[in-house]
Amino acid sequence: MNRVYVCNCFGVTEAQVKKHAADGACTPRQIASACKAGTDCGSCVRRIQALLGRGACPRRDLVDQGEPALTGLEASLAPGLDEAA
């Protein structure tokens, strides 16, 4: 089995980063939260950014279409806000 390591500090492979991206991680910080990659020496952050690419985040598609990326989040953060208006 040929493993391409993205983060040598934590032994995170390219396949793991791609899986976390497929599961919804859209930024290097979200990848770091999922598997620690990029949180030690930081030398892998640019590689993670390259793996994520432009189209890796489903929410980016919404923004490109002019839709709000955080639909529904406002209501969960401030319940009753719409009722006051």
mmCIF file of C-alpha atoms in Angstrom:
data_model
loop_
_atom_site.group_PDB
_atom_site.id
_atom_site.type_symbol
_atom_site.label_atom_id
_atom_site.label_comp_id
_atom_site.label_asym_id
_atom_site.label_seq_id
_atom_site.Cartn_x
_atom_site.Cartn_y
_atom_site.Cartn_z
ATOM 1 C CA MET A 1 0.000 0.000 0.000
ATOM 2 C CA ASN A 2 1.424 3.367 -1.051
ATOM 3 C CA ARG A 3 0.696 6.074 1.520
ATOM 4 C CA VAL A 4 1.370 9.701 0.747
ATOM 5 C CA TYR A 5 1.833 11.576 3.993
ATOM 6 C CA VAL A 6 0.616 15.158 4.171
ATOM 7 C CA CYS A 7 1.447 15.708 7.834
ATOM 8 C CA ASN A 8 4.534 13.911 9.073
ATOM 9 C CA CYS A 9 4.088 15.216 12.620
ATOM 10 C CA PHE A 10 0.844 13.295 13.103
ATOM 11 C CA GLY A 11 1.108 10.714 10.311
ATOM 12 C CA VAL A 12 -1.908 12.050 8.404
ATOM 13 C CA THR A 13 -2.189 10.794 4.850
ATOM 14 C CA GLU A 14 -3.532 12.446 1.723
ATOM 15 C CA ALA A 15 -6.396 9.936 1.730
ATOM 16 C CA GLN A 16 -7.368 10.965 5.279
ATOM 17 C CA VAL A 17 -7.407 14.656 4.362
ATOM 18 C CA LYS A 18 -9.544 13.896 1.299
ATOM 19 C CA LYS A 19 -11.962 11.848 3.433
ATOM 20 C CA HIS A 20 -12.335 14.677 5.954
ATOM 21 C CA ALA A 21 -12.928 17.086 3.057
ATOM 22 C CA ALA A 22 -15.581 14.759 1.644
ATOM 23 C CA ASP A 23 -17.168 14.662 5.109
ATOM 24 C CA GLY A 24 -17.476 18.458 5.077
ATOM 25 C CA ALA A 25 -14.172 19.960 6.238
ATOM 26 C CA CYS A 26 -13.668 22.999 3.992
ATOM 27 C CA THR A 27 -10.652 24.733 5.501
ATOM 28 C CA PRO A 28 -7.252 23.743 6.869
ATOM 29 C CA ARG A 29 -8.536 24.683 10.328
ATOM 30 C CA GLN A 30 -11.442 22.237 9.985
ATOM 31 C CA ILE A 31 -9.030 19.554 8.788
ATOM 32 C CA ALA A 32 -6.892 20.300 11.844
ATOM 33 C CA SER A 33 -9.909 19.883 14.103
ATOM 34 C CA ALA A 34 -10.649 16.531 12.512
ATOM 35 C CA CYS A 35 -7.155 14.989 12.561
ATOM 36 C CA LYS A 36 -4.585 17.460 14.012
ATOM 37 C CA ALA A 37 -2.833 17.908 10.640
ATOM 38 C CA GLY A 38 -1.263 21.359 10.491
ATOM 39 C CA THR A 39 -1.289 21.998 14.228
ATOM 40 C CA ASP A 40 2.338 21.237 15.070
ATOM 41 C CA CYS A 41 5.050 22.623 12.784
ATOM 42 C CA GLY A 42 2.597 23.937 10.156
ATOM 43 C CA SER A 43 4.640 22.865 7.136
ATOM 44 C CA CYS A 44 1.721 20.847 5.738
ATOM 45 C CA VAL A 45 -0.869 23.637 5.738
ATOM 46 C CA ARG A 46 -0.154 24.673 2.127
ATOM 47 C CA ARG A 47 -0.430 21.053 0.998
ATOM 48 C CA ILE A 48 -3.768 20.761 2.807
ATOM 49 C CA GLN A 49 -4.941 23.954 1.090
ATOM 50 C CA ALA A 50 -3.933 22.484 -2.263
ATOM 51 C CA LEU A 51 -5.818 19.254 -1.543
ATOM 52 C CA LEU A 52 -8.934 21.154 -0.534
ATOM 53 C CA GLY A 53 -8.817 23.174 -3.736
ATOM 54 C CA ARG A 54 -11.445 25.596 -4.954
ATOM 55 C CA GLY A 55 -14.380 23.231 -5.265
ATOM 56 C CA ALA A 56 -13.890 21.027 -2.230
ATOM 57 C CA CYS A 57 -16.366 22.900 -0.031
ATOM 58 C CA PRO A 58 -20.035 22.377 -0.868
ATOM 59 C CA ARG A 59 -20.902 25.695 0.789
ATOM 60 C CA ARG A 60 -18.694 27.538 -1.699
ATOM 61 C CA ASP A 61 -21.072 26.444 -4.454
ATOM 62 C CA LEU A 62 -23.886 28.232 -2.625
ATOM 63 C CA VAL A 63 -21.862 31.440 -2.397
ATOM 64 C CA ASP A 64 -20.949 31.221 -6.091
ATOM 65 C CA GLN A 65 -24.687 30.999 -6.861
ATOM 66 C CA GLY A 66 -25.444 34.039 -4.708
ATOM 67 C CA GLU A 67 -27.026 31.968 -1.915
ATOM 68 C CA PRO A 68 -26.171 32.486 1.759
ATOM 69 C CA ALA A 69 -23.622 29.897 2.878
ATOM 70 C CA LEU A 70 -24.962 29.675 6.417
ATOM 71 C CA THR A 71 -28.645 29.206 5.695
ATOM 72 C CA GLY A 72 -30.523 28.335 8.860
ATOM 73 C CA LEU A 73 -27.619 29.130 11.155
ATOM 74 C CA GLU A 74 -28.918 32.581 12.024
ATOM 75 C CA ALA A 75 -32.187 31.140 13.318
ATOM 76 C CA SER A 76 -30.407 28.619 15.520
ATOM 77 C CA LEU A 77 -28.095 31.276 16.961
ATOM 78 C CA ALA A 78 -30.773 33.822 17.704
ATOM 79 C CA PRO A 79 -34.128 32.112 18.196
ATOM 80 C CA GLY A 80 -37.046 34.501 18.251
ATOM 81 C CA LEU A 81 -35.200 37.197 16.334
ATOM 82 C CA ASP A 82 -37.611 36.964 13.375
ATOM 83 C CA GLU A 83 -40.590 37.126 15.707
ATOM 84 C CA ALA A 84 -39.491 40.482 17.120
ATOM 85 C CA ALA A 85 -39.358 42.092 13.675
#
